[in-house]
Amino acid sequence: LSLPAHSLACGAMKEELGADLDDGLSVEECKRCLELYGRNELDDGPGVQPVKILTRQAANAMILVKRTIPL
């Protein structure tokens, strides 16, 4: 694509991808994209860690409290 997908107009995106607005990509185009980009899957990364999220939120709250207390 000439620009990121979100910054292209609908018509420009259609032209660059060779897509039909009613039917989507052709079978051939889908196969080409699959070969070029691979499957659209998430990796097996560490995922969400609730303890880490809670710790960061508490630390941010403590910073805000510290700033409002006059010394």
Tab-separated table of C-alpha atoms in Angstrom:
chain	number	residue	atom	x	y	z
A	1	LEU	CA	0.000	0.000	0.000
A	2	SER	CA	1.153	3.519	-0.703
A	3	LEU	CA	0.027	4.704	2.774
A	4	PRO	CA	-1.166	2.999	5.963
A	5	ALA	CA	-4.613	1.496	5.358
A	6	HIS	CA	-6.380	3.828	7.792
A	7	SER	CA	-5.204	6.928	5.928
A	8	LEU	CA	-6.366	5.851	2.462
A	9	ALA	CA	-9.760	6.768	1.056
A	10	CYS	CA	-12.127	3.884	0.397
A	11	GLY	CA	-11.719	4.137	-3.373
A	12	ALA	CA	-7.919	4.283	-3.152
A	13	MET	CA	-7.861	1.266	-0.849
A	14	LYS	CA	-10.120	-0.649	-3.248
A	15	GLU	CA	-7.822	0.140	-6.175
A	16	GLU	CA	-4.588	-0.723	-4.376
A	17	LEU	CA	-5.912	-4.027	-3.048
A	18	GLY	CA	-7.808	-4.898	-6.197
A	19	ALA	CA	-10.878	-5.611	-4.084
A	20	ASP	CA	-14.550	-5.577	-5.027
A	21	LEU	CA	-16.553	-3.511	-2.524
A	22	ASP	CA	-19.457	-5.970	-2.600
A	23	ASP	CA	-17.592	-9.291	-2.728
A	24	GLY	CA	-14.215	-8.509	-1.125
A	25	LEU	CA	-10.961	-9.998	-2.397
A	26	SER	CA	-10.887	-12.609	-5.118
A	27	VAL	CA	-9.742	-16.135	-4.302
A	28	GLU	CA	-6.500	-15.497	-6.184
A	29	GLU	CA	-5.843	-12.288	-4.232
A	30	CYS	CA	-6.550	-14.078	-0.938
A	31	LYS	CA	-4.048	-16.797	-1.831
A	32	ARG	CA	-1.462	-14.186	-2.808
A	33	CYS	CA	-1.931	-12.295	0.479
A	34	LEU	CA	-1.722	-15.526	2.467
A	35	GLU	CA	1.580	-16.377	0.781
A	36	LEU	CA	2.901	-12.837	1.214
A	37	TYR	CA	1.776	-12.082	4.807
A	38	GLY	CA	0.988	-15.488	6.326
A	39	ARG	CA	-1.976	-16.369	8.517
A	40	ASN	CA	-3.566	-13.690	10.682
A	41	GLU	CA	-2.887	-15.298	14.059
A	42	LEU	CA	-1.756	-14.091	17.457
A	43	ASP	CA	1.465	-15.479	18.890
A	44	ASP	CA	1.730	-17.368	22.173
A	45	GLY	CA	3.145	-14.367	24.052
A	46	PRO	CA	2.998	-13.906	27.817
A	47	GLY	CA	-0.524	-12.498	27.708
A	48	VAL	CA	-2.157	-10.389	30.390
A	49	GLN	CA	-0.621	-10.507	33.864
A	50	PRO	CA	-3.189	-9.161	36.359
A	51	VAL	CA	-0.650	-8.718	39.185
A	52	LYS	CA	1.554	-6.563	36.969
A	53	ILE	CA	-1.437	-4.434	35.888
A	54	LEU	CA	-2.564	-3.945	39.496
A	55	THR	CA	0.959	-3.027	40.613
A	56	ARG	CA	1.311	-0.409	37.876
A	57	GLN	CA	-2.101	1.074	38.629
A	58	ALA	CA	-1.316	1.281	42.368
A	59	ALA	CA	2.065	2.864	41.655
A	60	ASN	CA	0.432	5.479	39.408
A	61	ALA	CA	-2.179	6.241	42.082
A	62	MET	CA	0.548	6.663	44.722
A	63	ILE	CA	2.380	9.136	42.493
A	64	LEU	CA	-0.797	11.190	42.159
A	65	VAL	CA	-1.386	11.106	45.936
A	66	LYS	CA	2.221	12.088	46.645
A	67	ARG	CA	1.979	15.088	44.345
A	68	THR	CA	-1.146	16.422	46.031
A	69	ILE	CA	0.230	16.218	49.592
A	70	PRO	CA	2.076	19.451	50.499
A	71	LEU	CA	5.477	18.928	52.059
